[in-house]
Coordinates of C-alpha atoms in Angstrom, one line a residue:
G256 CA 118.5 98.5 90.6
L257 CA 120.9 95.7 90.2
I258 CA 119.2 92.6 88.6
K259 CA 118.3 95.8 86.3
S260 CA 121.9 96.4 85.4
F261 CA 122.4 92.3 85.6
L262 CA 119.7 91.6 82.8
I263 CA 121.8 94.5 80.9
I264 CA 125.3 93.2 81.2
F265 CA 124.7 89.0 82.0
V266 CA 124.6 86.5 78.7
P267 CA 121.8 85.4 79.0
L268 CA 121.2 81.7 80.3
A269 CA 118.2 80.0 78.1
I270 CA 117.2 77.2 80.3
F271 CA 114.9 74.1 78.7
A272 CA 112.6 71.9 80.2
G273 CA 112.1 68.6 78.8
G274 CA 113.8 69.6 76.0
I275 CA 114.7 66.2 74.9
I276 CA 111.4 64.0 74.8
E277 CA 110.5 61.8 71.9
F278 CA 107.1 62.6 71.6
L279 CA 105.4 59.3 71.0
Y280 CA 102.1 60.2 72.5
H281 CA 100.7 61.9 68.6
N282 CA 97.3 60.4 69.8
E283 CA 97.5 61.3 73.5
D284 CA 94.4 63.2 74.4
T285 CA 94.7 67.3 74.2
S286 CA 94.1 67.3 78.2
L287 CA 97.7 65.2 78.8
K288 CA 99.4 67.0 76.1
K289 CA 98.4 69.6 78.2
S290 CA 99.6 68.5 81.7
I291 CA 102.6 68.0 80.4
K292 CA 103.0 70.6 79.3
Q293 CA 101.8 73.2 82.7
K294 CA 104.1 70.9 84.6
E295 CA 107.3 71.9 82.6
L296 CA 106.2 75.1 82.0
N297 CA 105.7 75.5 86.6
Q298 CA 109.7 73.3 86.4
L299 CA 110.8 76.1 84.2
N300 CA 109.7 79.3 86.8
T301 CA 111.2 77.6 89.6
L302 CA 114.7 77.7 87.9
E303 CA 114.2 81.2 86.6
K304 CA 113.2 82.7 90.3
V305 CA 116.3 81.0 91.3
V306 CA 118.7 81.6 88.9
T307 CA 117.8 85.3 89.7
N308 CA 118.0 84.4 93.6
Y309 CA 121.2 83.8 92.8
I310 CA 122.4 86.2 91.5
K311 CA 120.8 88.8 93.8
A312 CA 122.5 87.0 96.8
I313 CA 126.6 87.5 95.0
A314 CA 126.1 91.0 93.5
I315 CA 125.0 91.9 97.3
D316 CA 127.8 89.9 98.5
I317 CA 130.5 91.5 95.8
L318 CA 129.0 95.3 96.5
V319 CA 129.2 94.4 100.4
I320 CA 133.0 92.9 100.4
S321 CA 133.9 96.5 98.0
K322 CA 133.0 98.7 101.1
H323 CA 134.8 97.4 103.4
D324 CA 137.1 98.5 106.2
A325 CA 139.8 96.5 105.8
L326 CA 139.5 97.0 102.0
K327 CA 139.5 100.9 102.8
N328 CA 142.0 100.9 105.5
Y329 CA 144.6 98.7 102.9
L330 CA 143.4 101.6 100.3
E331 CA 144.4 104.1 102.4
T332 CA 148.0 103.0 104.0
G333 CA 149.0 100.4 101.9
S334 CA 150.8 98.9 104.7
A335 CA 151.5 94.6 104.5
E336 CA 149.8 94.7 108.1
H337 CA 147.0 96.0 106.4
L338 CA 146.5 93.8 103.3
A339 CA 147.4 90.8 105.9
A340 CA 143.9 91.6 107.5
L341 CA 142.2 92.5 104.4
G342 CA 143.5 89.0 103.5
N343 CA 142.0 87.5 106.6
E344 CA 138.7 89.4 105.6
F345 CA 139.0 87.3 102.5
K346 CA 139.6 84.1 104.7
W347 CA 136.6 84.2 106.4
F348 CA 134.8 85.1 104.3
C349 CA 135.6 82.7 101.4
R350 CA 135.0 79.9 103.9
I351 CA 131.9 80.7 105.3
K352 CA 130.6 81.2 101.6
G353 CA 131.2 77.8 100.5
I354 CA 130.5 78.6 96.7
Y355 CA 133.8 81.1 95.4
D356 CA 136.9 79.5 94.5
Q357 CA 138.7 82.6 95.1
V358 CA 138.1 86.2 95.7
R359 CA 140.9 89.2 94.1
F360 CA 141.4 92.4 94.5
L361 CA 143.9 94.0 91.5
D362 CA 145.2 97.3 91.7
N363 CA 144.8 99.8 88.4
T364 CA 146.8 97.8 85.9
G365 CA 145.2 94.1 86.2
M366 CA 147.5 93.1 89.1
E367 CA 146.4 90.7 92.2
I368 CA 147.9 92.3 94.9
L369 CA 145.4 90.0 97.0
R370 CA 143.9 86.5 95.9
V371 CA 142.6 84.2 98.4
N372 CA 141.6 80.4 97.4
F373 CA 139.1 78.2 98.1
D374 CA 140.9 75.1 98.5
D375 CA 138.7 72.2 99.1
G376 CA 136.9 74.5 102.1
D377 CA 140.7 75.4 104.0
P378 CA 141.2 78.9 102.3
E379 CA 144.5 80.2 101.5
T380 CA 145.8 82.8 101.1
V381 CA 148.2 83.4 97.8
P382 CA 151.8 84.0 98.6
Q383 CA 152.6 87.4 96.4
E384 CA 155.4 85.6 94.5
Y385 CA 152.1 83.3 92.8
L386 CA 150.1 86.2 92.3
Q387 CA 149.4 86.9 88.4
F388 CA 149.2 89.5 86.4
K389 CA 145.2 89.3 84.7
G390 CA 145.3 92.9 82.6
E391 CA 145.0 91.4 79.3
R392 CA 141.9 89.4 80.4
Y393 CA 138.5 89.6 79.3
Y394 CA 136.5 90.8 82.7
F395 CA 139.2 92.9 84.4
K396 CA 139.0 95.1 81.1
E397 CA 135.0 94.6 81.6
A398 CA 135.2 95.6 85.4
I399 CA 137.5 98.2 85.6
Q400 CA 135.7 100.5 83.2
L401 CA 132.6 100.7 85.2
S402 CA 131.5 103.2 88.0
E403 CA 130.9 102.4 91.4
N404 CA 128.4 100.1 92.2
E405 CA 128.1 98.9 89.5
I406 CA 128.7 94.4 88.3
F407 CA 130.1 92.6 85.3
V408 CA 128.7 89.3 85.2
S409 CA 130.6 87.1 82.9
P410 CA 129.7 84.5 80.3
F411 CA 129.9 81.1 81.9
D412 CA 133.1 79.5 81.3
L413 CA 135.3 77.0 83.0
N414 CA 138.0 78.3 84.3
I415 CA 142.1 78.7 83.2
E416 CA 145.4 79.4 85.3
R417 CA 148.2 80.1 83.5
G418 CA 146.6 79.6 79.4
K419 CA 145.6 76.5 80.1
I420 CA 141.9 74.9 81.0
E421 CA 142.2 73.6 84.9
L422 CA 141.6 69.6 85.2
P423 CA 139.3 69.0 86.8
I424 CA 136.8 71.4 85.0
K425 CA 135.9 74.1 87.2
P426 CA 132.3 75.3 85.7
M427 CA 132.9 79.2 86.5
I428 CA 130.6 82.6 86.1
R429 CA 132.9 86.3 87.7
F430 CA 131.8 89.0 89.4
G431 CA 133.6 91.9 89.4
T432 CA 133.4 95.4 90.3
P433 CA 135.5 99.3 90.6
V434 CA 137.4 99.0 93.8
V435 CA 137.0 103.0 95.4
D436 CA 138.9 104.4 98.3
R437 CA 137.6 107.7 100.1
A438 CA 138.2 109.8 98.1
G439 CA 136.5 108.3 95.6
N440 CA 139.0 107.0 93.0
T441 CA 139.5 104.0 91.7
R442 CA 142.0 101.5 92.4
G443 CA 141.0 98.2 91.4
I444 CA 138.6 95.6 90.9
L445 CA 137.3 92.9 93.5
L446 CA 136.8 89.7 91.6
L447 CA 134.7 86.9 92.8
N448 CA 134.9 83.5 91.5
Y449 CA 131.8 81.8 91.7
L450 CA 131.8 77.7 91.4
G451 CA 129.2 77.3 88.9
A452 CA 128.4 74.3 90.3
D453 CA 127.1 74.4 92.4
L454 CA 124.1 76.2 90.4
L455 CA 124.0 72.6 88.0
R456 CA 123.6 70.9 91.3
F457 CA 120.5 72.5 90.9
I458 CA 119.4 72.8 87.5
D459 CA 119.6 69.0 87.6
N460 CA 118.3 68.2 91.3
V461 CA 115.0 70.4 89.3
S462 CA 115.4 67.6 86.5
E463 CA 115.3 64.5 88.1
K464 CA 111.9 65.8 90.0
G465 CA 110.1 66.6 86.9
G466 CA 109.2 64.6 83.6
G467 CA 111.8 65.8 81.1
I468 CA 115.4 66.3 80.7
T469 CA 116.8 70.3 82.0
I470 CA 119.5 71.1 79.5
L471 CA 120.9 74.8 80.6
L472 CA 122.1 76.5 77.6
N473 CA 124.5 80.0 76.5
A474 CA 123.6 82.6 74.5
E475 CA 125.0 80.8 71.3
G476 CA 123.7 77.6 72.0
Y477 CA 126.4 76.0 73.7
Y478 CA 126.0 73.4 76.4
L479 CA 126.4 73.9 79.8
R480 CA 124.5 71.1 81.0
G481 CA 123.4 69.1 78.4
L482 CA 122.0 65.7 77.9
N483 CA 126.2 64.0 77.1
S484 CA 129.0 65.9 78.9
D485 CA 130.9 65.0 76.5
D486 CA 128.7 67.6 74.3
E487 CA 129.5 70.2 77.9
W488 CA 131.6 74.0 77.2
G489 CA 132.0 72.5 73.2
F490 CA 133.0 76.6 72.7
M491 CA 136.2 76.0 75.4
Y492 CA 138.1 73.7 73.5
E493 CA 139.6 73.3 69.9
G494 CA 137.4 71.7 67.7
G495 CA 134.3 71.3 70.0
T496 CA 132.5 74.2 67.4
D497 CA 129.8 72.4 66.2
R498 CA 128.5 70.3 69.7
T499 CA 125.8 72.9 69.6
F500 CA 121.8 72.8 70.2
S501 CA 121.3 74.6 66.9
S502 CA 122.9 72.0 65.5
H503 CA 121.2 68.8 67.1
Y504 CA 117.8 70.6 67.1
P505 CA 118.4 73.4 63.8
N506 CA 114.4 73.5 63.7
S507 CA 113.8 74.7 67.6
W508 CA 116.6 76.2 67.5
K509 CA 115.6 78.6 65.3
K510 CA 111.9 78.6 66.7
I511 CA 113.5 79.6 70.4
M512 CA 115.6 82.2 69.0
A513 CA 113.0 84.3 67.9
S514 CA 111.1 84.5 71.0
E515 CA 112.3 85.0 74.7
S516 CA 110.4 82.1 75.9
G517 CA 107.5 79.8 74.6
Q518 CA 106.5 76.1 74.5
L519 CA 106.7 74.4 70.9
L520 CA 105.7 70.8 69.7
N521 CA 107.7 69.8 66.7
D522 CA 109.1 66.1 65.9
E523 CA 112.5 67.1 67.3
G524 CA 110.4 66.6 70.2
V525 CA 108.4 69.3 73.0
F526 CA 110.6 72.3 74.0
T527 CA 109.9 74.6 76.8
H528 CA 112.1 77.3 76.6
L529 CA 113.0 80.8 79.5
T530 CA 115.7 82.7 79.0

């Protein structure tokens, strides 16, 4: 199913609740420690369910749009009229959903044929002269190789425009799936740029209600949501390679990497983790 495919291709997001608590209660009774650990575990399980539901919803969105009649009609005729109609559908979808920064159709070479930008809630179709070639980008290369109904999910990173990190920063997850015409031929890919700030806000809200601090890491241990905003997205910046959880908490990182979930208590803190 969709989720099985997602788990295979998605770079794991490791969510840590209560990560950096200086444990000052070594002499407190065991029941208090158990209570803290259980609270953190419940918080983490809630986050896992929410992330899973987010991914399910986006997966359904991209598959539905990839099979839309307006897109099939354009592929069949190539007419400017059908392309304009498809653009209107993309704008409507973008406005109603409110969570996608871009909705794009790229041809088999990686050239943008149609791109709609969210533009803070007033979606606009990008004029043809401003469409870009994305054939060299990793997300195109990965998505174009898939079969119909398969979905590529990118790592969580920052949006790049014309070779530079877009400012203000836009945390982004890209979802891509092949576009197949009525004759069964792959004609390109559909891409949704999901505004990751939507997910980060939810994680922050859960963290505020919990007893610890919630940290979001990628598979290499870089902070996507950390204690200090200056440490976040280190892998996107020159000189940021030391801004990792493993460099700050080396002993805990080794143990966390040894299992997909669990809890540990050491001189670095109390950690509840889940991949």
